[in-house]
Amino acid sequence: MGFLHRLLAMIYKEALQLRRDRLTFAMMFGIPIMQLVLFGFAINNDPKGLPTAILASDHSALTRALISTIGNTGYFSFSNAVATEKEADELLQRGAVQFIITIPGDFTRKLIRRERAQIVIEADATDPATTSGALAAVDQAISQTLTREFSGPLAIYRTGESSAEVLLHRRYNPESITRYNVVPGLLGIILTMTMVMMTALAVTRERERGTMENLLAMPVRPIEVMVGKIAPYIVIGAIQVSVVLIAANILFGVPFVGSFTLFGIATLLFITVNLALGFTFSTISQNQLQAVQMSFFFLMPSILLSGFAFPFRGMPGWAQAIGEALPVTHFLRIVRGLMLKGASFEQIVGEVTILLLMLVIVSALAISRYRVTLD
Amino acid sequence: MNETQHAAIDVKGLVKRYGTRTVVDHVDLRLMPGRICGFLGPNGSGKTTTLRLICGLLTPDAGNGTCLGHDLITGRDAIKRQTGYMTQKFGLYEDLTIRENLDFVARVYLLDHVRDRVDRALERLDLASRQNQLTGALSGGWKQRLALAACVLHEPKLLLLDEPTAGVDPKARRAFWDEIHALAAEGITVLTSTHYMDEAERCHEIAYIAYGRLMARGTAEDIVAQSGLKAWLATGPGADKLAPLLRDVPGVTAAAAFGLTLHVCGPDEVALEAAIAPLRRDKTVKWEKSEPTLEDIFIHLMGQARDNAEAA
Ligand SMILES: Nc1ncnc2c1ncn2[C@@H]1O[C@H](COP(=O)(O)OP(=O)(O)O)[C@@H](O)[C@H]1O
Ligand SMILES: [Mg+2]
């Protein structure tokens, strides 16, 4: 009973202070929107006219029609006609072309014989965002061409969509990030950035302004101080998430296919882990400057090693190990699963458990480090 | 029932070290309920640290005792509930309004009728009309009164005040002390640190600390009587200008001008008379024996404590 009352007193006080701190307030809503808009250009970035080398050994009318349809999608500009594979490879390696489209000599023959015919596209996937739009267009171009060319009496050759197959080789980057992947990552990074820093500041501010001594002289318990400081920011974090999701949907049409309930639970959990982390930082740092420095020190690997900036599986073992220890890595997997793949509870429960474990450990650390005395 | 159970503060041999420095060095303090004790000592002598030890904000490295009948260490929570501690630096939230600060304090102490209590406190403070102003906008004197109001809101039995009137104008200081005496009359025990001699004289008792050691304890009269200090007062034309001639002279603890008069004191009667003898040849200045002031005594005690500290 006493616990609850003191806790509410703490929460109310924090909320009042938060409301008066205009700059912080502006920052917490400004940052998500600003980042989303900035990254939004990357999301929306759907470059066309990408330099492409065509290596066509088949010179049938069908092949020519196919090439011209692919060209008409606008995504490719056939900058280099090459004769050999080696030549083409060299161009790709140099970065002179983004794609090599190889049409084997037996393409038309195989199609007519109703065997599997293959077109091979090799893509420079070092910048996967550049290639994804183009690749999606190829598939369509092929089925369009086949439908058109095999019409009338030739319709007997139309054997369904799988007759011609596009074989894609992504080069230099095994795990490709699709355009929508940026939003889950952004959610994780924004929450890490604001939540950790805000709580770290909220506690060190008390110490720096000299109000901590007064607070400690009153009968509030560490858990009450901690939860009281954290609670208002949970609400702020939830609002940030909603802002990003809604804006991402309206501005960039990013879908959300999974369960909102699961997403809500996972997000609250992740927010709380970050807040507890911030609280722990505040028990270590002496002043607000140190708190900010520690938050940034934590933010760096969160951006670089979580799978947000670089594909997780592309990183060396040690970097993956560090990544696994960061909450945002697991949050990213959960949100990607839920938002884009419609993952079920069973599919994310492992990652959720890890976050829960992190919360327990970090909270225990925070409480054990928080002093009821000034010693 | 023995007397120990009655004392509001009863601590023995309190020690606090920071690194190798002993900041509070075996301090014993006993204070009966309803008494106002002035806690004096130069800057850095350990006043704040001692107050923090008593209210459970610091853990002593040695020593023990009780506060309001609760053990200093195991009874920390109980002590906190019944003690009001006013920090040296203003400890309320400047970004909350006056009312919000008091509300917060009242809720943390789980008080009933929060609204009424805060209303009454604001009324008493004469701050009702400004209750919705941000606390940061208040002047020093008002801040101190608000801080006092906040730490008596839960009707504590013991008040620990750390330089509550530093930087406050005389009128506000007087008002502050009137309130302290009113609280003591209700039975509240007060331990307050201060640098002002006139405030020391308004206390029932005084404790003087220097270099972490308690050097004197008792009523003002006790302390004057115990000091064994002798003093002379010089009046007449130019008496006040003699002070520089007497400083650093053996046998003289302090020589200070007060208006047009000169006040000289020292621990040894003979040595002191020898020291002023050359000056007494000037017959235009009249010399007479006088009582040492508290200030004389504190300067003397501080010198003693320094000698002890250097010898140690
Ligand atoms: N947290 C601390 N760490 C190290 N030294 C401290 C700390 N707090 C106080 N001190 C030192 O202890 C001495 C006594 O300080 P304090 O009790 O604040 O004196 P006063 O209140 O009488 O001015 C000072 O010299 C101060 O520098
Ligand atoms: Mg002090």
PDB file of C-alpha atoms in Angstrom, chain A residues 88-280:
ATOM      1  CA  ALA A  88      31.146  -9.144 -67.643  1.00  0.00           C
ATOM      2  CA  ASP A  89      32.642 -10.207 -64.313  1.00  0.00           C
ATOM      3  CA  GLU A  90      35.297  -7.604 -64.600  1.00  0.00           C
ATOM      4  CA  LEU A  91      32.653  -4.904 -65.118  1.00  0.00           C
ATOM      5  CA  LEU A  92      30.688  -6.013 -62.089  1.00  0.00           C
ATOM      6  CA  GLN A  93      33.756  -6.173 -59.923  1.00  0.00           C
ATOM      7  CA  ARG A  94      34.760  -2.685 -60.945  1.00  0.00           C
ATOM      8  CA  GLY A  95      31.288  -1.462 -60.153  1.00  0.00           C
ATOM      9  CA  ALA A  96      30.797  -0.314 -63.743  1.00  0.00           C
ATOM     10  CA  VAL A  97      27.567  -2.296 -63.872  1.00  0.00           C
ATOM     11  CA  GLN A  98      25.094  -3.186 -61.178  1.00  0.00           C
ATOM     12  CA  PHE A  99      23.794  -6.306 -62.934  1.00  0.00           C
ATOM     13  CA  ILE A 100      24.838  -8.964 -65.403  1.00  0.00           C
ATOM     14  CA  ILE A 101      21.920 -10.577 -67.182  1.00  0.00           C
ATOM     15  CA  THR A 102      22.944 -13.840 -68.797  1.00  0.00           C
ATOM     16  CA  ILE A 103      20.670 -15.517 -71.301  1.00  0.00           C
ATOM     17  CA  PRO A 104      22.086 -18.935 -72.140  1.00  0.00           C
ATOM     18  CA  GLY A 105      22.289 -20.137 -75.752  1.00  0.00           C
ATOM     19  CA  ASP A 106      19.655 -22.809 -75.292  1.00  0.00           C
ATOM     20  CA  PHE A 107      17.074 -20.531 -73.684  1.00  0.00           C
ATOM     21  CA  THR A 108      14.515 -20.488 -76.488  1.00  0.00           C
ATOM     22  CA  ARG A 109      15.076 -24.104 -77.405  1.00  0.00           C
ATOM     23  CA  LYS A 110      14.469 -25.241 -73.858  1.00  0.00           C
ATOM     24  CA  LEU A 111      11.356 -23.171 -73.571  1.00  0.00           C
ATOM     25  CA  ILE A 112       9.897 -24.694 -76.692  1.00  0.00           C
ATOM     26  CA  ARG A 113      10.818 -28.157 -75.524  1.00  0.00           C
ATOM     27  CA  ARG A 114       9.092 -27.327 -72.298  1.00  0.00           C
ATOM     28  CA  GLU A 115      12.234 -27.806 -70.337  1.00  0.00           C
ATOM     29  CA  ARG A 116      13.236 -25.445 -67.575  1.00  0.00           C
ATOM     30  CA  ALA A 117      14.838 -22.411 -69.100  1.00  0.00           C
ATOM     31  CA  GLN A 118      16.959 -20.136 -66.938  1.00  0.00           C
ATOM     32  CA  ILE A 119      17.973 -16.549 -67.015  1.00  0.00           C
ATOM     33  CA  VAL A 120      20.802 -15.749 -64.636  1.00  0.00           C
ATOM     34  CA  ILE A 121      21.004 -12.358 -63.029  1.00  0.00           C
ATOM     35  CA  GLU A 122      24.032 -11.492 -61.046  1.00  0.00           C
ATOM     36  CA  ALA A 123      23.566  -8.484 -58.848  1.00  0.00           C
ATOM     37  CA  ASP A 124      26.072  -6.390 -57.013  1.00  0.00           C
ATOM     38  CA  ALA A 125      24.328  -6.560 -53.659  1.00  0.00           C
ATOM     39  CA  THR A 126      26.794  -4.506 -51.655  1.00  0.00           C
ATOM     40  CA  ASP A 127      24.058  -1.932 -51.610  1.00  0.00           C
ATOM     41  CA  PRO A 128      21.001  -4.135 -51.518  1.00  0.00           C
ATOM     42  CA  ALA A 129      18.547  -1.276 -51.325  1.00  0.00           C
ATOM     43  CA  THR A 130      19.605  -0.302 -54.840  1.00  0.00           C
ATOM     44  CA  THR A 131      18.868  -3.645 -56.426  1.00  0.00           C
ATOM     45  CA  SER A 132      15.666  -4.859 -54.850  1.00  0.00           C
ATOM     46  CA  GLY A 133      13.266  -2.793 -56.942  1.00  0.00           C
ATOM     47  CA  ALA A 134      14.985  -3.768 -60.163  1.00  0.00           C
ATOM     48  CA  LEU A 135      14.924  -7.463 -59.369  1.00  0.00           C
ATOM     49  CA  ALA A 136      11.246  -7.418 -58.633  1.00  0.00           C
ATOM     50  CA  ALA A 137      10.682  -5.874 -62.049  1.00  0.00           C
ATOM     51  CA  VAL A 138      12.528  -8.624 -63.950  1.00  0.00           C
ATOM     52  CA  ASP A 139      10.196 -11.394 -62.898  1.00  0.00           C
ATOM     53  CA  GLN A 140       7.251  -9.457 -64.131  1.00  0.00           C
ATOM     54  CA  ALA A 141       8.925  -8.573 -67.392  1.00  0.00           C
ATOM     55  CA  ILE A 142       9.577 -12.230 -68.151  1.00  0.00           C
ATOM     56  CA  SER A 143       6.078 -13.464 -67.532  1.00  0.00           C
ATOM     57  CA  GLN A 144       4.717 -10.546 -69.532  1.00  0.00           C
ATOM     58  CA  THR A 145       6.932 -11.361 -72.493  1.00  0.00           C
ATOM     59  CA  LEU A 146       6.102 -15.023 -72.471  1.00  0.00           C
ATOM     60  CA  THR A 147       2.382 -14.327 -72.334  1.00  0.00           C
ATOM     61  CA  ARG A 148       2.639 -11.898 -75.196  1.00  0.00           C
ATOM     62  CA  GLU A 149       4.959 -13.893 -77.443  1.00  0.00           C
ATOM     63  CA  PHE A 150       3.266 -17.219 -76.938  1.00  0.00           C
ATOM     64  CA  SER A 151      -0.137 -16.021 -77.976  1.00  0.00           C
ATOM     65  CA  GLY A 152      -2.457 -17.214 -80.699  1.00  0.00           C
ATOM     66  CA  PRO A 153      -1.295 -20.488 -82.194  1.00  0.00           C
ATOM     67  CA  LEU A 154       1.812 -20.462 -80.061  1.00  0.00           C
ATOM     68  CA  ALA A 155      -0.247 -20.551 -76.885  1.00  0.00           C
ATOM     69  CA  ILE A 156       0.437 -24.250 -76.618  1.00  0.00           C
ATOM     70  CA  TYR A 157       3.968 -23.338 -75.534  1.00  0.00           C
ATOM     71  CA  ARG A 158       2.633 -21.351 -72.642  1.00  0.00           C
ATOM     72  CA  THR A 159       3.235 -23.727 -69.823  1.00  0.00           C
ATOM     73  CA  GLY A 160       2.562 -21.686 -66.746  1.00  0.00           C
ATOM     74  CA  GLU A 161       4.717 -19.287 -64.977  1.00  0.00           C
ATOM     75  CA  SER A 162       7.494 -21.589 -63.908  1.00  0.00           C
ATOM     76  CA  SER A 163       8.673 -22.432 -67.379  1.00  0.00           C
ATOM     77  CA  ALA A 164      11.244 -19.675 -67.411  1.00  0.00           C
ATOM     78  CA  GLU A 165      13.146 -19.231 -64.240  1.00  0.00           C
ATOM     79  CA  VAL A 166      15.203 -16.311 -63.040  1.00  0.00           C
ATOM     80  CA  LEU A 167      18.219 -17.430 -61.163  1.00  0.00           C
ATOM     81  CA  LEU A 168      19.495 -14.687 -58.939  1.00  0.00           C
ATOM     82  CA  HIS A 169      23.021 -14.493 -57.641  1.00  0.00           C
ATOM     83  CA  ARG A 170      23.518 -11.807 -55.089  1.00  0.00           C
ATOM     84  CA  ARG A 171      27.179 -11.123 -55.015  1.00  0.00           C
ATOM     85  CA  TYR A 172      29.297  -9.678 -52.178  1.00  0.00           C
ATOM     86  CA  ASN A 173      26.463  -9.593 -49.671  1.00  0.00           C
ATOM     87  CA  PRO A 174      24.769 -12.825 -48.749  1.00  0.00           C
ATOM     88  CA  GLU A 175      21.938 -11.390 -46.651  1.00  0.00           C
ATOM     89  CA  SER A 176      19.957  -8.817 -48.468  1.00  0.00           C
ATOM     90  CA  ILE A 177      18.075  -6.131 -46.597  1.00  0.00           C
ATOM     91  CA  THR A 178      14.810  -5.213 -48.211  1.00  0.00           C
ATOM     92  CA  ARG A 179      13.514  -1.702 -48.205  1.00  0.00           C
ATOM     93  CA  TYR A 180      11.063  -2.316 -45.379  1.00  0.00           C
ATOM     94  CA  ASN A 181      13.712  -3.633 -43.107  1.00  0.00           C
ATOM     95  CA  VAL A 182      14.769  -0.128 -42.242  1.00  0.00           C
ATOM     96  CA  VAL A 183      11.674   0.644 -40.199  1.00  0.00           C
ATOM     97  CA  PRO A 184      12.037  -2.098 -37.575  1.00  0.00           C
ATOM     98  CA  GLY A 185      15.685  -1.198 -37.242  1.00  0.00           C
ATOM     99  CA  LEU A 186      14.852   2.435 -36.903  1.00  0.00           C
ATOM    100  CA  LEU A 187      12.368   1.687 -34.131  1.00  0.00           C
ATOM    101  CA  GLY A 188      15.043  -0.179 -32.223  1.00  0.00           C
ATOM    102  CA  ILE A 189      17.641   2.522 -32.664  1.00  0.00           C
ATOM    103  CA  ILE A 190      15.337   5.420 -31.768  1.00  0.00           C
ATOM    104  CA  LEU A 191      14.168   3.660 -28.636  1.00  0.00           C
ATOM    105  CA  THR A 192      17.710   2.756 -27.625  1.00  0.00           C
ATOM    106  CA  MET A 193      18.889   6.282 -28.196  1.00  0.00           C
ATOM    107  CA  THR A 194      16.161   8.156 -26.357  1.00  0.00           C
ATOM    108  CA  MET A 195      15.191   5.720 -23.619  1.00  0.00           C
ATOM    109  CA  VAL A 196      18.694   4.923 -22.362  1.00  0.00           C
ATOM    110  CA  MET A 197      19.783   8.533 -22.408  1.00  0.00           C
ATOM    111  CA  MET A 198      16.628  10.004 -20.878  1.00  0.00           C
ATOM    112  CA  THR A 199      16.651   7.812 -17.779  1.00  0.00           C
ATOM    113  CA  ALA A 200      20.387   8.084 -17.373  1.00  0.00           C
ATOM    114  CA  LEU A 201      19.892  11.844 -17.351  1.00  0.00           C
ATOM    115  CA  ALA A 202      16.847  11.794 -15.086  1.00  0.00           C
ATOM    116  CA  VAL A 203      18.795  10.275 -12.218  1.00  0.00           C
ATOM    117  CA  THR A 204      22.113  12.062 -12.656  1.00  0.00           C
ATOM    118  CA  ARG A 205      20.201  15.327 -12.883  1.00  0.00           C
ATOM    119  CA  GLU A 206      18.962  14.760  -9.333  1.00  0.00           C
ATOM    120  CA  ARG A 207      22.491  14.168  -8.175  1.00  0.00           C
ATOM    121  CA  GLU A 208      23.872  17.173 -10.016  1.00  0.00           C
ATOM    122  CA  ARG A 209      21.194  19.578  -8.824  1.00  0.00           C
ATOM    123  CA  GLY A 210      21.528  18.400  -5.238  1.00  0.00           C
ATOM    124  CA  THR A 211      17.987  17.115  -4.944  1.00  0.00           C
ATOM    125  CA  MET A 212      19.171  13.530  -4.542  1.00  0.00           C
ATOM    126  CA  GLU A 213      20.297  14.131  -0.961  1.00  0.00           C
ATOM    127  CA  ASN A 214      16.854  15.446  -0.112  1.00  0.00           C
ATOM    128  CA  LEU A 215      15.188  12.518  -1.840  1.00  0.00           C
ATOM    129  CA  LEU A 216      17.369  10.015   0.004  1.00  0.00           C
ATOM    130  CA  ALA A 217      16.544  11.647   3.333  1.00  0.00           C
ATOM    131  CA  MET A 218      12.896  10.810   2.702  1.00  0.00           C
ATOM    132  CA  PRO A 219      11.496   7.307   3.090  1.00  0.00           C
ATOM    133  CA  VAL A 220      11.474   6.293  -0.600  1.00  0.00           C
ATOM    134  CA  ARG A 221      12.888   2.908  -1.498  1.00  0.00           C
ATOM    135  CA  PRO A 222      15.287   2.294  -4.405  1.00  0.00           C
ATOM    136  CA  ILE A 223      12.714   0.267  -6.338  1.00  0.00           C
ATOM    137  CA  GLU A 224      10.217   3.108  -5.982  1.00  0.00           C
ATOM    138  CA  VAL A 225      12.706   5.638  -7.258  1.00  0.00           C
ATOM    139  CA  MET A 226      13.672   3.398 -10.147  1.00  0.00           C
ATOM    140  CA  VAL A 227      10.178   2.441 -11.262  1.00  0.00           C
ATOM    141  CA  GLY A 228       8.969   5.973 -10.672  1.00  0.00           C
ATOM    142  CA  LYS A 229      11.653   7.368 -12.929  1.00  0.00           C
ATOM    143  CA  ILE A 230      11.127   4.740 -15.596  1.00  0.00           C
ATOM    144  CA  ALA A 231       7.329   4.658 -15.838  1.00  0.00           C
ATOM    145  CA  PRO A 232       6.728   8.025 -17.547  1.00  0.00           C
ATOM    146  CA  TYR A 233       9.250   7.130 -20.194  1.00  0.00           C
ATOM    147  CA  ILE A 234       7.473   3.885 -21.009  1.00  0.00           C
ATOM    148  CA  VAL A 235       4.557   6.026 -22.134  1.00  0.00           C
ATOM    149  CA  ILE A 236       6.870   8.287 -24.110  1.00  0.00           C
ATOM    150  CA  GLY A 237       8.468   5.257 -25.753  1.00  0.00           C
ATOM    151  CA  ALA A 238       5.071   3.833 -26.681  1.00  0.00           C
ATOM    152  CA  ILE A 239       4.107   7.141 -28.278  1.00  0.00           C
ATOM    153  CA  GLN A 240       7.381   7.232 -30.208  1.00  0.00           C
ATOM    154  CA  VAL A 241       6.718   3.776 -31.571  1.00  0.00           C
ATOM    155  CA  SER A 242       3.200   4.697 -32.661  1.00  0.00           C
ATOM    156  CA  VAL A 243       4.458   7.829 -34.369  1.00  0.00           C
ATOM    157  CA  VAL A 244       7.062   5.894 -36.336  1.00  0.00           C
ATOM    158  CA  LEU A 245       4.688   3.103 -37.315  1.00  0.00           C
ATOM    159  CA  ILE A 246       1.914   5.403 -38.442  1.00  0.00           C
ATOM    160  CA  ALA A 247       4.263   7.715 -40.306  1.00  0.00           C
ATOM    161  CA  ALA A 248       6.022   4.767 -41.955  1.00  0.00           C
ATOM    162  CA  ASN A 249       2.698   3.429 -43.110  1.00  0.00           C
ATOM    163  CA  ILE A 250       1.290   6.697 -44.367  1.00  0.00           C
ATOM    164  CA  LEU A 251       4.437   8.094 -45.926  1.00  0.00           C
ATOM    165  CA  PHE A 252       6.079   4.965 -47.250  1.00  0.00           C
ATOM    166  CA  GLY A 253       3.399   2.321 -47.250  1.00  0.00           C
ATOM    167  CA  VAL A 254       5.335  -0.014 -44.985  1.00  0.00           C
ATOM    168  CA  PRO A 255       2.999  -2.886 -44.150  1.00  0.00           C
ATOM    169  CA  PHE A 256       2.370  -4.547 -40.810  1.00  0.00           C
ATOM    170  CA  VAL A 257       1.343  -8.143 -41.291  1.00  0.00           C
ATOM    171  CA  GLY A 258       1.822  -9.687 -37.841  1.00  0.00           C
ATOM    172  CA  SER A 259       0.086  -9.484 -34.483  1.00  0.00           C
ATOM    173  CA  PHE A 260      -0.172  -6.057 -32.871  1.00  0.00           C
ATOM    174  CA  THR A 261      -0.577  -7.584 -29.430  1.00  0.00           C
ATOM    175  CA  LEU A 262       2.667  -9.513 -29.681  1.00  0.00           C
ATOM    176  CA  PHE A 263       4.346  -6.440 -31.074  1.00  0.00           C
ATOM    177  CA  GLY A 264       3.059  -4.335 -28.177  1.00  0.00           C
ATOM    178  CA  ILE A 265       4.311  -6.786 -25.578  1.00  0.00           C
ATOM    179  CA  ALA A 266       7.722  -7.151 -27.185  1.00  0.00           C
ATOM    180  CA  THR A 267       8.071  -3.391 -27.582  1.00  0.00           C
ATOM    181  CA  LEU A 268       7.160  -2.637 -23.961  1.00  0.00           C
ATOM    182  CA  LEU A 269       9.651  -5.238 -22.872  1.00  0.00           C
ATOM    183  CA  PHE A 270      12.368  -3.734 -25.037  1.00  0.00           C
ATOM    184  CA  ILE A 271      11.591  -0.205 -23.835  1.00  0.00           C
ATOM    185  CA  THR A 272      11.809  -1.346 -20.224  1.00  0.00           C
ATOM    186  CA  VAL A 273      15.149  -3.059 -20.789  1.00  0.00           C
ATOM    187  CA  ASN A 274      16.527   0.173 -22.213  1.00  0.00           C
ATOM    188  CA  LEU A 275      15.169   2.233 -19.336  1.00  0.00           C
ATOM    189  CA  ALA A 276      16.672  -0.117 -16.787  1.00  0.00           C
ATOM    190  CA  LEU A 277      19.964   0.157 -18.647  1.00  0.00           C
ATOM    191  CA  GLY A 278      19.781   3.929 -18.528  1.00  0.00           C
ATOM    192  CA  PHE A 279      19.092   3.770 -14.807  1.00  0.00           C
ATOM    193  CA  THR A 280      22.135   1.542 -14.348  1.00  0.00           C
TER     194      THR A 280
END
